[in-house]
Coordinates of C-alpha atoms in Angstrom, one line a residue:
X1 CA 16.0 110.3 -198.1
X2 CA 15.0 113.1 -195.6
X3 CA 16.8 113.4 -191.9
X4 CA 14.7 112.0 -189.5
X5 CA 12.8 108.6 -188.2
X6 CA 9.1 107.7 -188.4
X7 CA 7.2 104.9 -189.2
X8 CA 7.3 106.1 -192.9
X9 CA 10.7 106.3 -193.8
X10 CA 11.2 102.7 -192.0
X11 CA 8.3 101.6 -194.2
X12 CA 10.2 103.2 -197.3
X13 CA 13.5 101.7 -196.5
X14 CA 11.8 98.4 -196.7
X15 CA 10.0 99.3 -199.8
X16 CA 12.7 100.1 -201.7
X17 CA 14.7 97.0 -200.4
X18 CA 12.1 94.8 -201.6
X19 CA 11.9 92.9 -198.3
X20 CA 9.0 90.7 -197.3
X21 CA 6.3 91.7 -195.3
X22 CA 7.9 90.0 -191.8
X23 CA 11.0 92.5 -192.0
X24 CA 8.9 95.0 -192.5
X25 CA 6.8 94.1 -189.6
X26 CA 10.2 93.1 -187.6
X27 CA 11.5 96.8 -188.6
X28 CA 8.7 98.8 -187.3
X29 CA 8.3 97.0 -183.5
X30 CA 11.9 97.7 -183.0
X31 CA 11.3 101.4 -184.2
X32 CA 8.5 100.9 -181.0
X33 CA 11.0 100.0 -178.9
X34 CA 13.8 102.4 -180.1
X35 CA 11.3 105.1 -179.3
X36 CA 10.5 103.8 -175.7
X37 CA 14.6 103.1 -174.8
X38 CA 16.7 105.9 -172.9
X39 CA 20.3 106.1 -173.3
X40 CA 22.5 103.8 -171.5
X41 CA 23.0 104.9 -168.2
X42 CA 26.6 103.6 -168.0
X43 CA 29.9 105.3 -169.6
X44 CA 30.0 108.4 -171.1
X45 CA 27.3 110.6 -171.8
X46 CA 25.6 110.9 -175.4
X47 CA 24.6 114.1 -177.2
X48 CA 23.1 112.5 -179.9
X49 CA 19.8 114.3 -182.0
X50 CA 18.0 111.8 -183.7
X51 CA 16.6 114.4 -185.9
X52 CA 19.8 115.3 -187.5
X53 CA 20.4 112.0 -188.7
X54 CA 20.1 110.5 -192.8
X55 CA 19.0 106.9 -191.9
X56 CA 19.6 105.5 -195.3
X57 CA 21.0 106.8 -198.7
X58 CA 21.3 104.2 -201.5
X59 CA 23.7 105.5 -204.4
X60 CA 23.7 102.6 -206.7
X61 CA 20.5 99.9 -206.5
X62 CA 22.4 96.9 -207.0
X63 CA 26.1 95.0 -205.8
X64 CA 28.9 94.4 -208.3
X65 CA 31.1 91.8 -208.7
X66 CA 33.6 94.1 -210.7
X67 CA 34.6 97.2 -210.1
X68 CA 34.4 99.1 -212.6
X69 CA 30.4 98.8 -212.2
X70 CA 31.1 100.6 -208.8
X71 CA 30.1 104.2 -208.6
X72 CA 32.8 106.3 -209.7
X73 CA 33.1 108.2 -206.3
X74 CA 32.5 105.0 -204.2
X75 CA 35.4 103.6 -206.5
X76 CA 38.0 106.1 -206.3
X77 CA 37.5 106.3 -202.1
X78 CA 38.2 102.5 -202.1
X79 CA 40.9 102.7 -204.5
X80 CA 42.6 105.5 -202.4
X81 CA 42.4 103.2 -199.3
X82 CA 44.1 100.2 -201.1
X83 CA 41.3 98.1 -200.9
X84 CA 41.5 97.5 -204.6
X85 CA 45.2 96.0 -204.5
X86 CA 44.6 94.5 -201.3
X87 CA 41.9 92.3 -202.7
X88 CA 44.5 91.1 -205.2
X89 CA 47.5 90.1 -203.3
X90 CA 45.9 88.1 -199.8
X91 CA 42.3 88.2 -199.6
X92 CA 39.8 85.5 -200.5
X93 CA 36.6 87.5 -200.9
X94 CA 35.6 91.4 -200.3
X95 CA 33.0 93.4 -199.7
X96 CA 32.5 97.2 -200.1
X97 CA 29.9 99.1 -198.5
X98 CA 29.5 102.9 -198.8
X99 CA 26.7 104.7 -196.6
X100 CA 23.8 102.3 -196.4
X101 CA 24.6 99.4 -198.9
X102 CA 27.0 97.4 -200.2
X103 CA 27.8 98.1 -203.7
X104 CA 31.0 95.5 -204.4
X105 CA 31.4 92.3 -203.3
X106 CA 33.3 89.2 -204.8
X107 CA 34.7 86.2 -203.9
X108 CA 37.5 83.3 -205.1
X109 CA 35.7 80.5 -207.1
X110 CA 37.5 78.0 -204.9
X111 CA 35.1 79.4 -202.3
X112 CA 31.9 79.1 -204.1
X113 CA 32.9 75.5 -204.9
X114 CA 33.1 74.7 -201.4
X115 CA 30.0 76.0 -201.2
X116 CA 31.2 78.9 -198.7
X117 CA 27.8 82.0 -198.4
X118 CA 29.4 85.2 -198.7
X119 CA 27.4 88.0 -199.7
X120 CA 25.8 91.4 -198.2
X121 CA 23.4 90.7 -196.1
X122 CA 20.3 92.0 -197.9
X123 CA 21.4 89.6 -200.3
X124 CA 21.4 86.7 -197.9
X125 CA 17.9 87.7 -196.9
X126 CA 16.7 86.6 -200.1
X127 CA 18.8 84.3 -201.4
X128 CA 18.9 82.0 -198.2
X129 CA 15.6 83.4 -196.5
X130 CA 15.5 80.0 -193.8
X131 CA 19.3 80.0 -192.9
X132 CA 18.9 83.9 -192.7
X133 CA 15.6 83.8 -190.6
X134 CA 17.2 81.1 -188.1
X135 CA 20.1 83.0 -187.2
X136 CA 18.9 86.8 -187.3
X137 CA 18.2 88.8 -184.2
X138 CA 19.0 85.0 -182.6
X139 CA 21.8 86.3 -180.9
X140 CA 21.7 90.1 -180.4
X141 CA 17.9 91.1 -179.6
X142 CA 16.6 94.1 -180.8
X143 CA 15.1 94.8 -177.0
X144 CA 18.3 94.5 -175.4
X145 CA 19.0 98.5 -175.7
X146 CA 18.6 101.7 -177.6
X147 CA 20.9 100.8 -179.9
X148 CA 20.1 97.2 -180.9
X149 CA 16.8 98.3 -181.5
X150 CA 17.7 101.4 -183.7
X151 CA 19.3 98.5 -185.6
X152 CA 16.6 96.3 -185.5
X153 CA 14.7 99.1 -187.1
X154 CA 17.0 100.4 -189.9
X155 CA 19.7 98.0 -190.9
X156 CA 21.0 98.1 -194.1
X157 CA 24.4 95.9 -195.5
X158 CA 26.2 94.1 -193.8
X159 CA 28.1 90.9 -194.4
X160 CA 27.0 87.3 -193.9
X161 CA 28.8 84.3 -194.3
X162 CA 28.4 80.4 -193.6
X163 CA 31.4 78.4 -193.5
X164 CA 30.3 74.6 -194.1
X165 CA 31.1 71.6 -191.6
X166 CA 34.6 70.9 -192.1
X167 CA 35.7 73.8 -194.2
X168 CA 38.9 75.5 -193.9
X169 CA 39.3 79.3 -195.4
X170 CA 43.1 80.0 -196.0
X171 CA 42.6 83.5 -196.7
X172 CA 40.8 86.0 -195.3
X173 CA 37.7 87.4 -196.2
X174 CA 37.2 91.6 -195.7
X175 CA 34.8 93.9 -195.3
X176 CA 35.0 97.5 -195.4
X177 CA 32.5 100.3 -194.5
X178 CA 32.7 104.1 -195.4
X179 CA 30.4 106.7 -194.3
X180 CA 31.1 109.6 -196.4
X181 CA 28.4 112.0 -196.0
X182 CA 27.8 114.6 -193.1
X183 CA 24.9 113.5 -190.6
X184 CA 25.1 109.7 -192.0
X185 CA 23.9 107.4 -190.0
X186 CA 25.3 103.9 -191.0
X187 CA 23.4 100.7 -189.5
X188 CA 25.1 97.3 -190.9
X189 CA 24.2 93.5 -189.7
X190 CA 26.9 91.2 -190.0
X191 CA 25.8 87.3 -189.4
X192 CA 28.2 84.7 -189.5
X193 CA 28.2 81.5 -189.1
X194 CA 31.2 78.9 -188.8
X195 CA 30.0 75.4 -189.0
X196 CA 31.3 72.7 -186.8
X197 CA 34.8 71.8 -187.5
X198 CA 36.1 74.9 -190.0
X199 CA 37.9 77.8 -189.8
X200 CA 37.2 81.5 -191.0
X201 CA 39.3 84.6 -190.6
X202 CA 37.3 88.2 -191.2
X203 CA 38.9 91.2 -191.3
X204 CA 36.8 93.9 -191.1
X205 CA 38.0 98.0 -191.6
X206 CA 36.0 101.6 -191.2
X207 CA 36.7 105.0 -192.3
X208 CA 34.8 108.3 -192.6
X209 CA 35.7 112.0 -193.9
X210 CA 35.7 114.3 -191.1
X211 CA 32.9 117.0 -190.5
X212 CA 31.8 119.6 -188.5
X213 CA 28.5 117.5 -187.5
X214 CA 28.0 114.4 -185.8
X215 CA 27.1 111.4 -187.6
X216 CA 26.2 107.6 -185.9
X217 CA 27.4 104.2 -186.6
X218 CA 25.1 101.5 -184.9
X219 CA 26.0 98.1 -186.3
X220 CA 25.1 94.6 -184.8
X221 CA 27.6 91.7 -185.4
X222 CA 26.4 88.0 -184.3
X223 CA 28.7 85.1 -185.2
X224 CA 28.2 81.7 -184.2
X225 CA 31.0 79.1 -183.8
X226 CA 30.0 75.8 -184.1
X227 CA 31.8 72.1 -182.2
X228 CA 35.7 72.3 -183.1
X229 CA 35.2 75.3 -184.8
X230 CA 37.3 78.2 -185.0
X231 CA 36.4 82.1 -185.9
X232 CA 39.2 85.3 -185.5
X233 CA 37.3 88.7 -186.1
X234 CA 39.9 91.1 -186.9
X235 CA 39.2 94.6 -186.7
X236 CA 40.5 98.6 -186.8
X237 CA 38.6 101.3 -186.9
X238 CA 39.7 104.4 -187.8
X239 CA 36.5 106.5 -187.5
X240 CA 36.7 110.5 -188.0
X241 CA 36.6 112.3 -184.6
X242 CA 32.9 113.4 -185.4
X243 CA 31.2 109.9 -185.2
X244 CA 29.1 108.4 -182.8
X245 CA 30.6 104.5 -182.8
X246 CA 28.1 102.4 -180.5
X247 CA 28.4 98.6 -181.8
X248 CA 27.0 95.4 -180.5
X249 CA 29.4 92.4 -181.6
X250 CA 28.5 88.6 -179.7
X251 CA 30.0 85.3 -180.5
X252 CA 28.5 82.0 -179.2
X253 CA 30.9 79.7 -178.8
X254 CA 29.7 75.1 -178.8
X255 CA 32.1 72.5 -177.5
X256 CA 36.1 73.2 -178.2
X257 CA 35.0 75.6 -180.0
X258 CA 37.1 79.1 -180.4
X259 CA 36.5 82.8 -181.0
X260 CA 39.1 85.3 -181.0
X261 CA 38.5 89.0 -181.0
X262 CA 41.7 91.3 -182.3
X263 CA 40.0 94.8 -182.1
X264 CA 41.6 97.9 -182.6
X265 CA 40.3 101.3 -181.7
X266 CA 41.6 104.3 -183.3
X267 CA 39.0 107.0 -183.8
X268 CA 35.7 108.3 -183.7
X269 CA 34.2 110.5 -180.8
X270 CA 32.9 108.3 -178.6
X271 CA 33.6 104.7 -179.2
X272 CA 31.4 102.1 -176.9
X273 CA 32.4 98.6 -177.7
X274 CA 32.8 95.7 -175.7
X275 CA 33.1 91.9 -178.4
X276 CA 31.9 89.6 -176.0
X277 CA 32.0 85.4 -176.3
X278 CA 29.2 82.8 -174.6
X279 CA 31.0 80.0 -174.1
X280 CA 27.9 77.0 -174.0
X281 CA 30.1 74.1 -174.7
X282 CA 32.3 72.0 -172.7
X283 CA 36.2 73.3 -173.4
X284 CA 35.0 76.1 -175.4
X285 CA 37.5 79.0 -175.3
X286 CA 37.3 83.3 -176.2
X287 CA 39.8 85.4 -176.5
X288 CA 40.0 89.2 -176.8
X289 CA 43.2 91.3 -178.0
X290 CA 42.4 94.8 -177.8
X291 CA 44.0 98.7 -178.3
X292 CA 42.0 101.8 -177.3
X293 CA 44.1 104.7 -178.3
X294 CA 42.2 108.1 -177.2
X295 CA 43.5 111.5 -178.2
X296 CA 41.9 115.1 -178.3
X297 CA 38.3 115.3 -178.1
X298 CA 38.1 111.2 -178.2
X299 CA 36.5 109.1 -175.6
X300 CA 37.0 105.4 -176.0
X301 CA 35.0 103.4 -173.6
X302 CA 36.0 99.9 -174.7
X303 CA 36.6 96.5 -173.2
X304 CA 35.0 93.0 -173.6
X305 CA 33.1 90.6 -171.8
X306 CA 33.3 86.9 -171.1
X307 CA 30.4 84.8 -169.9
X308 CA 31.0 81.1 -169.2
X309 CA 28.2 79.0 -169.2
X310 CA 29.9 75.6 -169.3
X311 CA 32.4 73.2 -167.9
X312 CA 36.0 73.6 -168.6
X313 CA 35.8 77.1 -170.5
X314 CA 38.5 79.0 -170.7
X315 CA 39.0 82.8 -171.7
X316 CA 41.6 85.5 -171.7
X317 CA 41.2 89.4 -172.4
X318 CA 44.4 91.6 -173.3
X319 CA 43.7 95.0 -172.9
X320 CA 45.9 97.9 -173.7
X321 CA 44.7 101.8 -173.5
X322 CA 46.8 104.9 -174.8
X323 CA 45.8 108.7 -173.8
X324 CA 47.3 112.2 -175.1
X325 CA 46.4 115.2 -175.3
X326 CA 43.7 115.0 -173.1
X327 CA 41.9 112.3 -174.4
X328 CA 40.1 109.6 -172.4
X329 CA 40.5 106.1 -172.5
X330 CA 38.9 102.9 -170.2
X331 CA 38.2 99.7 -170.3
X332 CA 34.7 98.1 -169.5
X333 CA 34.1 94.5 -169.1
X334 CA 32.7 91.8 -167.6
X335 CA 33.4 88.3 -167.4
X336 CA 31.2 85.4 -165.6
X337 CA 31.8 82.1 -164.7
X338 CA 28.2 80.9 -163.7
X339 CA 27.7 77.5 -161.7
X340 CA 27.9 75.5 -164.7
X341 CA 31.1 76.8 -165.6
X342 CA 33.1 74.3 -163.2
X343 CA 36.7 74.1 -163.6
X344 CA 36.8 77.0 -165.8
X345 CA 39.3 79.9 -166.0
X346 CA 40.0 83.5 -166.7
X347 CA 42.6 85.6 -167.4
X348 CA 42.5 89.6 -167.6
X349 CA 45.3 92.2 -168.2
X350 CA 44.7 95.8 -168.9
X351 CA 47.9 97.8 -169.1
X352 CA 47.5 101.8 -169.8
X353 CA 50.0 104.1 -170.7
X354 CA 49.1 108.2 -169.9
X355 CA 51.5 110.3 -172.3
X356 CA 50.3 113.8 -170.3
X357 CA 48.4 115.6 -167.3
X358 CA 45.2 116.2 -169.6
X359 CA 44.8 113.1 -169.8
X360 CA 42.2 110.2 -168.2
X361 CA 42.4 106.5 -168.8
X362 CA 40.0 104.0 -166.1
X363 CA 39.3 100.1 -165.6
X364 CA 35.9 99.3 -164.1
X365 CA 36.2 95.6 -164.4
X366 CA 32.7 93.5 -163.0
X367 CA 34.0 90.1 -162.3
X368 CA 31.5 87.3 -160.8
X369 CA 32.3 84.0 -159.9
X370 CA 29.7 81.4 -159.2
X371 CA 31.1 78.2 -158.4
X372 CA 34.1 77.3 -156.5
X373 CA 35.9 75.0 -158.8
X374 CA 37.3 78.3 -161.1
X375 CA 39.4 80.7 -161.3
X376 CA 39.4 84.3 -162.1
X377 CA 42.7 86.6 -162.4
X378 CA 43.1 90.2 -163.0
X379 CA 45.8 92.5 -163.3
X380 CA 45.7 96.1 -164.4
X381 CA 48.5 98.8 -164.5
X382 CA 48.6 102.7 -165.4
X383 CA 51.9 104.2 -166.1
X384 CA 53.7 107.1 -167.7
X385 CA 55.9 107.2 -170.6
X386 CA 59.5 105.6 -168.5
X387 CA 61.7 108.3 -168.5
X388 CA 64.7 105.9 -168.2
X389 CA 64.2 104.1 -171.4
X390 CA 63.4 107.4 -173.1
X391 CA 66.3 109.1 -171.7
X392 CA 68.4 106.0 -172.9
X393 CA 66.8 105.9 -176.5
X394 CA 67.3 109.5 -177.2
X395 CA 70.9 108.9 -175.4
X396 CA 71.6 107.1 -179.0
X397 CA 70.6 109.7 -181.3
X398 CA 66.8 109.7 -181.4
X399 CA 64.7 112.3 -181.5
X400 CA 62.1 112.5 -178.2
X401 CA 59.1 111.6 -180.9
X402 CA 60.5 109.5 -182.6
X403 CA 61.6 107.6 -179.4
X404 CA 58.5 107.6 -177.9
X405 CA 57.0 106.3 -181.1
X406 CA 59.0 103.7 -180.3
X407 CA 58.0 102.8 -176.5
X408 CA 54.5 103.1 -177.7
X409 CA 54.8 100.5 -180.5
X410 CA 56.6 98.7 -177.9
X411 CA 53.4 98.2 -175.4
X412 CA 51.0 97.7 -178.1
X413 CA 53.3 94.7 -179.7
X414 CA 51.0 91.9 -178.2
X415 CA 48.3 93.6 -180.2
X416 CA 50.4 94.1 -183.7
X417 CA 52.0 90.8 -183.8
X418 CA 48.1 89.0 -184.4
X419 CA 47.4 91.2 -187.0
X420 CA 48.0 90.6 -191.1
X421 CA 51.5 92.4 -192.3
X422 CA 49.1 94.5 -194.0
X423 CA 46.9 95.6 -191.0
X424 CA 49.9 95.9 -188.9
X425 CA 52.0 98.5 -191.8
X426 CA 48.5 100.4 -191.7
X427 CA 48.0 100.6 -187.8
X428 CA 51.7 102.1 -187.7
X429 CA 50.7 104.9 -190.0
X430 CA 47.7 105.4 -188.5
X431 CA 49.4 106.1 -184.4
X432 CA 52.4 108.1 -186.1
X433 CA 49.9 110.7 -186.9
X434 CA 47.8 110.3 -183.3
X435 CA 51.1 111.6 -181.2

């Protein structure tokens, strides 16, 4: 398909999708609304032409359940990122998606007989049009900003997935999205949906070639956790230095309910992210643990935000920012405790480390309290690299890299230690080659 975004080519994407006439109709009044937003006028500043952009490129017309249906090249990149054996030795179900669509996605058959949904999310939308149609654009509007509403107007993959009452998932289930085309845009919708009483773990990765040219990744995640439920989103992404990553991810979170965020952010150009939880339930609880790590030419603008709209709600955000070599690094969030939110509580931490001179690292907290039965802490630090400990760690044979590799693995351990043995071996390669 031709750069560029009109009326027609949102029309064609939904032609070619098959979709009924309401998405169609859904598709083209947040295109209305795309055209009308500006940019946000908060954080960093976006360069972005919408007229350089491929909204959608389909290379196979239908998802496999085995790989070696997969197109070859789609197959091969998956295969070189260990997806493949991954899926083998801990995972529960997968799901591929490579520039617009999903082309592999499987699941255990202990799943299916718990009657566990996992599937892309075009799929979903006609397989289970009325559980799709309730939860859709339920949480995350497409008028709530540029972005949403590019979404609203293009989206393409995605996963969904609805966890029956009462059902516990022992191992995860992955996702994992490639953009591997210059000027790509990629636009998935993930909706999920943990039902009151079970458990789901979803791990979710991202990688892209780099080029020369910009390319855009504008997905919108909305997960609902249901009464006694609990839901950990796990995620790293490891975006090429040329992309645009500007993602909406909300949780809603019923009574005792919980919903952890464990979000790591490694690359891409500018990265504006901010996994937020609405705690509506009595007791209901959100945690985010989060990395930004922002080197040359990298602005990561990342944080979360908390808003308590019920008794007894608890949250707690770890936040901990790395920047070298000039590149830029700051938390953003917000947490609220409304009136409702009586006897409720708080916690924030955001620690940064600054390895040089060129570099920038900020916290611009907005923290509101509405009631005067709760409590709200936050502490936030910026340091250097502490000369003592490197001193005394090069003092018994180490090299200066390899002992500040070291330190740094050191103040992100609160992030590592919630992540899979396999995530964890994965982010160590990953910040070896960072500084």
């Amino acid at each position: 398909m031709a750069k560029g975004l009109n009326k027609a080519v949102i029309k064609e994407i939904s032609r070619l999708k098959e979709e009924p006439k309401w998405m169609t109709d859904f598709r083209l009044k947040a295109y209305e609304m795309f055209e009308n937003f500006s940019n946000p006028i908060f954080g960093p500043e976006l360069k972005l032409d919408f007229n350089e952009i491929n909204y959608f490129k389909r290379i196979s017309d239908r998802v496999s359940a085995q790989w070696e249906n997969v197109p070859k090249d789609a197959k091969e990149t998956f295969q070189k990122l260990g997806l493949i054996d991954a899926e083998k030795k801990y995972l529960g179900g997968i799901g591929a998606q490579y520039e617009s669509e999903v082309v592999y996605h499987h699941m255990l058959e202990e799943l299916v007989e718990k009657n566990v949904i996992f599937c892309d999310t075009d799929t979903a939308l006609k397989k289970y049009p009325e559980l799709f149609k309730k939860y859709f654009n339920n949480l995350v509007k497409y008028d709530e900003n540029k972005y949403t509403a590019l979404n609203g107007a293009v989206w393409s993959g995605g996963t969904f997935i609805y966890v029956p009452p009462h059902t516990k998932i022992d191992r995860p289930l992955q996702s994992y999205f490639r953009i591997n085309s210059k000027n790509m845009g990629q636009f998935e919708r993930t909706i999920i949906i943990v039902d009151e009483g079970s458990e789901l773990h979803y791990m979710e990765g991202c990688t892209a070639p780099t080029y020369t040219t910009d390319s855009l990744h504008a997905a919108v995640v909305e997960i609902y956790v249901g009464k006694n439920a609990k839901c950990r989103y796990t995620t790293i992404q490891n975006w090429a230095n040329n992309i645009y990553n500007l993602v909406t991810k909300r949780a809603i979170v019923e009574e005792q309910g919980l919903m952890e965020w464990i979000d790591g952010n490694i690359g891409s150009k500018i990265n504006m992210k901010y996994p937020s939880c609405v705690l509506i339930g009595p007791y209901a609880k959100g945690n985010c643990i989060s990395i930004a790590v922002a080197t040359e030419g990298q602005i990561q603008d990342a944080g979360a935000k908390m808003i308590h709209l019920a008794p007894y709600t608890t949250s707690n955000i770890i936040s901990k920012s790395i920047a070298g070599k000039g590149g830029n690094a700051t938390y953003r969030g917000t947490v609220k405790l409304s009136k409702k939110a009586e006897f409720s509580k708080s916690v924030i931490k955001c620690d940064t480390i600054i390895l040089d001179e060129f570099s920038k690292s900020d916290t611009i907290p907005t923290n509101i309290v509405e009631n005067t039965t709760s409590l709200l802490e936050h502490e936030a630090s910026v340091s250097k690299i502490d000369q003592e400990q490197l001193f005394y760690l090069m003092s018994r044979g180490l090299s200066e890299e390899k002992a500040k590799e070291l330190l740094i693995m050191g103040f992100i351990d609160r992030f590592r230690e919630e992540l899979p043995m396999e995530y964890a071996v994965e982010l160590n390669a990953l910040l070896k080659n960072y500084f």
